PDB file of C-alpha atoms in Angstrom:
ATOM      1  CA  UNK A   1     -56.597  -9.657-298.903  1.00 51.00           C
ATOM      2  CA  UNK A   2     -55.545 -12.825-297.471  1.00 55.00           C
ATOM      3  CA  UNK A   3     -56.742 -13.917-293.436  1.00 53.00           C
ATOM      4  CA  UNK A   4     -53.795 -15.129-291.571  1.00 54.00           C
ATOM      5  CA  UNK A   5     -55.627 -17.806-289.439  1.00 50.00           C
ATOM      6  CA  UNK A   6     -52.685 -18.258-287.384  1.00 50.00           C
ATOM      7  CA  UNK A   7     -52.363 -14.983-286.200  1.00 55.00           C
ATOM      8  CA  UNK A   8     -56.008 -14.463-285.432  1.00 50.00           C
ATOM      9  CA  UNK A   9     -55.395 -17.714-283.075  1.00 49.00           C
ATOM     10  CA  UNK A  10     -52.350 -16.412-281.351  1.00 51.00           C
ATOM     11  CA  UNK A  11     -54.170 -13.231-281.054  1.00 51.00           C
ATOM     12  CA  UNK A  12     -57.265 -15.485-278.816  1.00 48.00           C
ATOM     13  CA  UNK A  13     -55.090 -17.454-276.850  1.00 46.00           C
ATOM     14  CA  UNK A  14     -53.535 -14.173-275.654  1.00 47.00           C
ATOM     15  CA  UNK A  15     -56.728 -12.868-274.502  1.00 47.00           C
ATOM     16  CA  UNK A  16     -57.884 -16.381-273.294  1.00 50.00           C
ATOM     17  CA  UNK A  17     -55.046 -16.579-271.205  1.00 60.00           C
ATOM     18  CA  UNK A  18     -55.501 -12.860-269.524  1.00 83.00           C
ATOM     19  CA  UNK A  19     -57.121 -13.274-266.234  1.00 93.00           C
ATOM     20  CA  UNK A  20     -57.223 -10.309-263.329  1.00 95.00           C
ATOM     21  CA  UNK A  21     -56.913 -11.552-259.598  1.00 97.00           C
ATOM     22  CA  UNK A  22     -59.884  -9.218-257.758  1.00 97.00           C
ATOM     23  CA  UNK A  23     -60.272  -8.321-254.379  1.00 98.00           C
ATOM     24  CA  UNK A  24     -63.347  -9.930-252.312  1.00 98.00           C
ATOM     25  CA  UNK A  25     -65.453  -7.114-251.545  1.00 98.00           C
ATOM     26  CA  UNK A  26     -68.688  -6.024-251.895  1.00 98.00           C
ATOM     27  CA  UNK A  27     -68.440  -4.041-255.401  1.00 98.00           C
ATOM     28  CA  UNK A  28     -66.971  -7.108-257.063  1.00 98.00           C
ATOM     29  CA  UNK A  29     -68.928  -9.664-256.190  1.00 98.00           C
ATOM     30  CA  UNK A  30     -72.279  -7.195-256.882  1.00 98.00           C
ATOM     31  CA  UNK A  31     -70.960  -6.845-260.525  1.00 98.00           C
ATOM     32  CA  UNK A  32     -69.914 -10.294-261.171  1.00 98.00           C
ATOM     33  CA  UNK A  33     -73.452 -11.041-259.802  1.00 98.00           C
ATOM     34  CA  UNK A  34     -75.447  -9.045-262.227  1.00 98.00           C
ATOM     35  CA  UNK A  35     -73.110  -9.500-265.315  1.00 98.00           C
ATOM     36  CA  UNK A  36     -74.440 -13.173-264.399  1.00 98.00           C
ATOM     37  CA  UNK A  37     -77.592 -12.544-264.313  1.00 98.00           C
ATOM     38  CA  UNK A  38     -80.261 -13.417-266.978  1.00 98.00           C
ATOM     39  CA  UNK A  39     -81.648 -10.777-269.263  1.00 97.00           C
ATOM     40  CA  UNK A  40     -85.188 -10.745-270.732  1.00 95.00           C
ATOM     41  CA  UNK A  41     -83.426 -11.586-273.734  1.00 96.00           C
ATOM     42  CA  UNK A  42     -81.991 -14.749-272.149  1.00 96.00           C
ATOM     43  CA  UNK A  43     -82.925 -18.070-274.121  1.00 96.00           C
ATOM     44  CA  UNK A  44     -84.460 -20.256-271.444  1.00 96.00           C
ATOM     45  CA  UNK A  45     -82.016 -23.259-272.310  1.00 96.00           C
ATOM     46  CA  UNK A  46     -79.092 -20.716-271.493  1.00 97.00           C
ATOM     47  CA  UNK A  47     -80.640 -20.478-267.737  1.00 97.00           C
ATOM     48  CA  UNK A  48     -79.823 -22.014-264.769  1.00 97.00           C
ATOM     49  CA  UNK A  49     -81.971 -21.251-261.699  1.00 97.00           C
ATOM     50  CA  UNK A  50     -79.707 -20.816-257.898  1.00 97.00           C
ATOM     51  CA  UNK A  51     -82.003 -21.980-255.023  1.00 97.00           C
ATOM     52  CA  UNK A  52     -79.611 -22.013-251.504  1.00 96.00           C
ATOM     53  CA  UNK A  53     -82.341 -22.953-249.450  1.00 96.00           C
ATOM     54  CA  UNK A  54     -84.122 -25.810-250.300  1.00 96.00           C
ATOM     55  CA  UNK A  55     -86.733 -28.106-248.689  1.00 97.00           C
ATOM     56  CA  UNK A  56     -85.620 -31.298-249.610  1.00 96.00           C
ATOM     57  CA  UNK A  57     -82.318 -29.993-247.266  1.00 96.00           C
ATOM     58  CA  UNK A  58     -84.750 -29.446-244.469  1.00 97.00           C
ATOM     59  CA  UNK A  59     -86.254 -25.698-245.485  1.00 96.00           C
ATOM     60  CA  UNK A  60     -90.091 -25.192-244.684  1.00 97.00           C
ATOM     61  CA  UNK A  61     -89.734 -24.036-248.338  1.00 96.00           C
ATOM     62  CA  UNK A  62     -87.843 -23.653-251.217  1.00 96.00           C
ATOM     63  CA  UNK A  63     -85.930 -19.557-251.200  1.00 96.00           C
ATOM     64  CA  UNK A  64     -86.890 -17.652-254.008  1.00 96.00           C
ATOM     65  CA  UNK A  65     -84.106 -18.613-257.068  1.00 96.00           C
ATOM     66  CA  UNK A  66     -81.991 -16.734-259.193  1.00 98.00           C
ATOM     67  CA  UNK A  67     -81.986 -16.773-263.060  1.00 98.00           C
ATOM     68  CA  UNK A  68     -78.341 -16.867-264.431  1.00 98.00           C
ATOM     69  CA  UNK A  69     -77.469 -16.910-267.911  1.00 98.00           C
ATOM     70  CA  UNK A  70     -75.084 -20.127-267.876  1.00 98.00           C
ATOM     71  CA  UNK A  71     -72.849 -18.912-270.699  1.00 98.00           C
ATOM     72  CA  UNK A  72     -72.166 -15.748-268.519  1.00 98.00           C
ATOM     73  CA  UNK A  73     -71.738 -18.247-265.597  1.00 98.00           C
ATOM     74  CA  UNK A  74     -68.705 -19.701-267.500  1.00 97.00           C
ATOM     75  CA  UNK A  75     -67.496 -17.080-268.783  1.00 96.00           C
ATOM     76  CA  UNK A  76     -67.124 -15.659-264.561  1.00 97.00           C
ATOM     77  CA  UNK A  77     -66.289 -18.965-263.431  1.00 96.00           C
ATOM     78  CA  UNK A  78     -62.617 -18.977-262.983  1.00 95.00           C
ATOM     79  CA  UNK A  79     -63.130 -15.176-261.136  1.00 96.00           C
ATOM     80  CA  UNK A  80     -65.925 -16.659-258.706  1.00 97.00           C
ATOM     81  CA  UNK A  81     -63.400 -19.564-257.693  1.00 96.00           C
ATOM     82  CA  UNK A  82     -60.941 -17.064-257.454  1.00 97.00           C
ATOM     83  CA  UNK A  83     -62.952 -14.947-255.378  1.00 98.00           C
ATOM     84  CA  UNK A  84     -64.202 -18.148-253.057  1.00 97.00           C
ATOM     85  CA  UNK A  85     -60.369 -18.787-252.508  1.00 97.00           C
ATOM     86  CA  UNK A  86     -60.530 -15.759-250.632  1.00 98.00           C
ATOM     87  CA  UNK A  87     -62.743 -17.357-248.173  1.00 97.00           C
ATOM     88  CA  UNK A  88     -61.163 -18.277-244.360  1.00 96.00           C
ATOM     89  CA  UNK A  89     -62.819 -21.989-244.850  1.00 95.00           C
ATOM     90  CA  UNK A  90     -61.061 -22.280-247.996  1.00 96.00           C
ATOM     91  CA  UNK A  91     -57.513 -21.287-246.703  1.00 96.00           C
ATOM     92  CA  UNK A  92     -58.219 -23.379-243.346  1.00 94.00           C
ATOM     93  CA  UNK A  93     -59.767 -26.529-245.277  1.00 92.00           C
ATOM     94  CA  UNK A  94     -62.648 -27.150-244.008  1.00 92.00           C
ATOM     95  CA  UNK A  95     -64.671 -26.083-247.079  1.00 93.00           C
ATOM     96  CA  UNK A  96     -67.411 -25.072-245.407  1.00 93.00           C
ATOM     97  CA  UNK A  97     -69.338 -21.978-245.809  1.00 93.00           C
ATOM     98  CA  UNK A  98     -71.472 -20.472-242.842  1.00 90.00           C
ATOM     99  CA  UNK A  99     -72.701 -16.909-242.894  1.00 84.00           C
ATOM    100  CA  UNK A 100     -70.614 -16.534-239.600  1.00 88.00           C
ATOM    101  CA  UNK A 101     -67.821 -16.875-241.019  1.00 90.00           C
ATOM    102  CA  UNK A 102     -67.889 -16.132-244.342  1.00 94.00           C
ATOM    103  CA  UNK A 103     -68.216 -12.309-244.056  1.00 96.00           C
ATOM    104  CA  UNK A 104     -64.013 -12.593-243.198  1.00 97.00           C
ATOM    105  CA  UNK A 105     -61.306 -12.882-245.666  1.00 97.00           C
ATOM    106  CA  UNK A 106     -59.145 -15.294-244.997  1.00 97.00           C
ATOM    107  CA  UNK A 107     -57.535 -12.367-243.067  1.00 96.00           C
ATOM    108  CA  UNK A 108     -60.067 -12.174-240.708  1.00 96.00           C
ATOM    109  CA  UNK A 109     -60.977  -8.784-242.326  1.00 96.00           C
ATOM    110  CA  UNK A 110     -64.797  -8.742-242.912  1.00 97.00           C
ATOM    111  CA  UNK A 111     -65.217  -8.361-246.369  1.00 98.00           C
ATOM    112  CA  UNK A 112     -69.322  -7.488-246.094  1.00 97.00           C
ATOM    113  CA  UNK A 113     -71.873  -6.946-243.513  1.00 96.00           C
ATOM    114  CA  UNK A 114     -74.624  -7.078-246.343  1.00 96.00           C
ATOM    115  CA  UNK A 115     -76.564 -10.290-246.337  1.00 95.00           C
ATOM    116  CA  UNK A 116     -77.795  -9.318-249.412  1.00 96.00           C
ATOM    117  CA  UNK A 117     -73.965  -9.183-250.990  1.00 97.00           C
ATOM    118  CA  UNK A 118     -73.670 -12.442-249.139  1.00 97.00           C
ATOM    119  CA  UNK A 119     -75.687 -13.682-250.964  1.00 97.00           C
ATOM    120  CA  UNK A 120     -75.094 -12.848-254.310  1.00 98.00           C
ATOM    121  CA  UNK A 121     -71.647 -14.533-253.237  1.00 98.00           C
ATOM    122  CA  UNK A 122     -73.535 -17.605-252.210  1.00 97.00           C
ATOM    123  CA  UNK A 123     -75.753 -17.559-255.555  1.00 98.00           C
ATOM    124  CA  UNK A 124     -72.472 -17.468-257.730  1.00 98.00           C
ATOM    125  CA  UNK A 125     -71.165 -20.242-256.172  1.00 97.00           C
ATOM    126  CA  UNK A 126     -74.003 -22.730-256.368  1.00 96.00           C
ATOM    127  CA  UNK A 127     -74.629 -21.618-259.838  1.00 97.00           C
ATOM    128  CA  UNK A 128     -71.121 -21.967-260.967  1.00 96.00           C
ATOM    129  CA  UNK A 129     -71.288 -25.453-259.425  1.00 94.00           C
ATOM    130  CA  UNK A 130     -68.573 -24.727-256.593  1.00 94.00           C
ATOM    131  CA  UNK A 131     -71.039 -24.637-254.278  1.00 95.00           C
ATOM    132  CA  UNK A 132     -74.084 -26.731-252.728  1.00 93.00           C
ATOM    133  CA  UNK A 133     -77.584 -25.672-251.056  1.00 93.00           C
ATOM    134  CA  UNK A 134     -77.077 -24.758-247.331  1.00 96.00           C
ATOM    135  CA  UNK A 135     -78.104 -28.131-245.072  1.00 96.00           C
ATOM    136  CA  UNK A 136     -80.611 -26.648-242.258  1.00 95.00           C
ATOM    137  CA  UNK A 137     -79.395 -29.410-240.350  1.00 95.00           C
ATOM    138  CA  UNK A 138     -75.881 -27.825-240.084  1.00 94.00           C
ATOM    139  CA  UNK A 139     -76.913 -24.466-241.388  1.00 93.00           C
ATOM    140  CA  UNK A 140     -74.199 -24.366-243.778  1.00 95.00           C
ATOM    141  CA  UNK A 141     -72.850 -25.645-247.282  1.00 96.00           C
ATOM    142  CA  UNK A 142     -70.392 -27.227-248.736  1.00 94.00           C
ATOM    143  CA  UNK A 143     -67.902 -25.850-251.463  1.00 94.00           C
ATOM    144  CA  UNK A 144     -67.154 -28.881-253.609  1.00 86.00           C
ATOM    145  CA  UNK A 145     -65.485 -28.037-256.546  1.00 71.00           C
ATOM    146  CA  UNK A 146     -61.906 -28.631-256.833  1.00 74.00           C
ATOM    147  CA  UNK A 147     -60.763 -25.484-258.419  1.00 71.00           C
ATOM    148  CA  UNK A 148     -61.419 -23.742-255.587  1.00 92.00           C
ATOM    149  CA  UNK A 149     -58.194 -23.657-253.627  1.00 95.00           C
ATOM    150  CA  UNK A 150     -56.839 -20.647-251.148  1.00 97.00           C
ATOM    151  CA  UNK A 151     -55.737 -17.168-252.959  1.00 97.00           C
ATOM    152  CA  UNK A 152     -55.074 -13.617-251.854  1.00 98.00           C
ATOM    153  CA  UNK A 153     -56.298 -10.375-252.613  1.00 98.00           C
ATOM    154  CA  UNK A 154     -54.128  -8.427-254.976  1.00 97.00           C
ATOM    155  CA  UNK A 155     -54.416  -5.973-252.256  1.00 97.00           C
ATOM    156  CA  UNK A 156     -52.631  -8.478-249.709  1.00 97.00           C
ATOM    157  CA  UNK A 157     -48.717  -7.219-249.000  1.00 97.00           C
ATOM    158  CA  UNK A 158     -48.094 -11.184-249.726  1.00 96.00           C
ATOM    159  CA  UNK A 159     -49.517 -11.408-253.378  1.00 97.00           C
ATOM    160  CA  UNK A 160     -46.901 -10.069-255.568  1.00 97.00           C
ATOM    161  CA  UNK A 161     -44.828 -13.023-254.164  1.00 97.00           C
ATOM    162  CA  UNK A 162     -47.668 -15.527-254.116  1.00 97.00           C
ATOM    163  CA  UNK A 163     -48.847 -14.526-257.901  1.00 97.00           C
ATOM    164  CA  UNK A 164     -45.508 -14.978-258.837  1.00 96.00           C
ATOM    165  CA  UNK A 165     -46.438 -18.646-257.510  1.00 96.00           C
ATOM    166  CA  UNK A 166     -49.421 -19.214-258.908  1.00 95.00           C
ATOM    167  CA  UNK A 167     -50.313 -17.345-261.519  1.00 95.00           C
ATOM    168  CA  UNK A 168     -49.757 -20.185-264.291  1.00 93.00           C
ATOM    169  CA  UNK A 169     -52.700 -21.986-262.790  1.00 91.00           C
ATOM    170  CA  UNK A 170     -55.054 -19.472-263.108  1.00 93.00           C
ATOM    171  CA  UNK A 171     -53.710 -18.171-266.919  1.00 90.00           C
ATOM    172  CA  UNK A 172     -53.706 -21.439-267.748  1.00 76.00           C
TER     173      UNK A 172
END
């Protein structure tokens, strides 16, 4: 029996090319969060540590950090950006992420009241290099990464049309 090649790489581009919008709440961002996380099992050179709160940005000590697995981190990055688009600073701009503000949806509905979801938000997106430490100074950080630009929550009455829109970019 013969392996058709070419099929078997059609086949892969199809299912690279699948990608799910999600909502930002607090049961996807906990699951994207732990399918992130190390394991045990986790080589140490496929492990990237997440510290938000840092002393060299003016913390009386470094926060306790975060073991990811990096491969898992890029295999979730394109969902934590989308995710991040969610975000009111994101849709305004400013690309600036304060705990104040960062509960809302670009909606202004609050998506968490958990710190500890919050968090895990936060953790993603330094890990997944979107994201810098929080500046004491300012108490806030900065989202930096260009892929992160404003989307809506497949539960929004606007997405259908807005996918419609968009969706290239982020099957691409």
């Amino acid at each position: 029996m013969k392996f058709d090649f070419s099929k078997a790489a059609e086949k892969m581009s199809e299912i690279k090319q699948h990608f799910t919008p999600l909502d930002l709440n607090e049961g996807n961002v906990q699951a994207i969060f732990e399918r992130c996380l190390a394991k045990k099992e986790t080589p140490f050179d496929d492990t990237h540590f997440s510290i938000l709160f840092q002393r060299d940005y003016g913390y009386d000590k470094d926060s306790t950090p975060v073991t990811f697995s990096i491969e898992k981190l890029k295999q979730n990055k394109k969902i934590v950006a989308y995710l991040f688009g969610e975000l009111p600073s994101v849709h305004t701009g400013s690309y600036i992420i304060d705990s104040k503000e960062s509960i809302h949806k670009y909606d202004g509905k609050i998506w968490t009241t958990d710190t500890a979801k919050l968090m895990m938000l936060y953790h993603l997106g330094e890990a997944t290099g979107m994201m810098g430490p929080f500046i004491k100074k300012y108490n806030s950080a900065n989202i930096y990464d260009n892929r992160v630009k404003p989307t809506f929550s497949p539960k929004d009455p606007a997405f259908p049309a807005w996918w419609e829109q968009h969706k290239a970019e982020w099957e691409g």
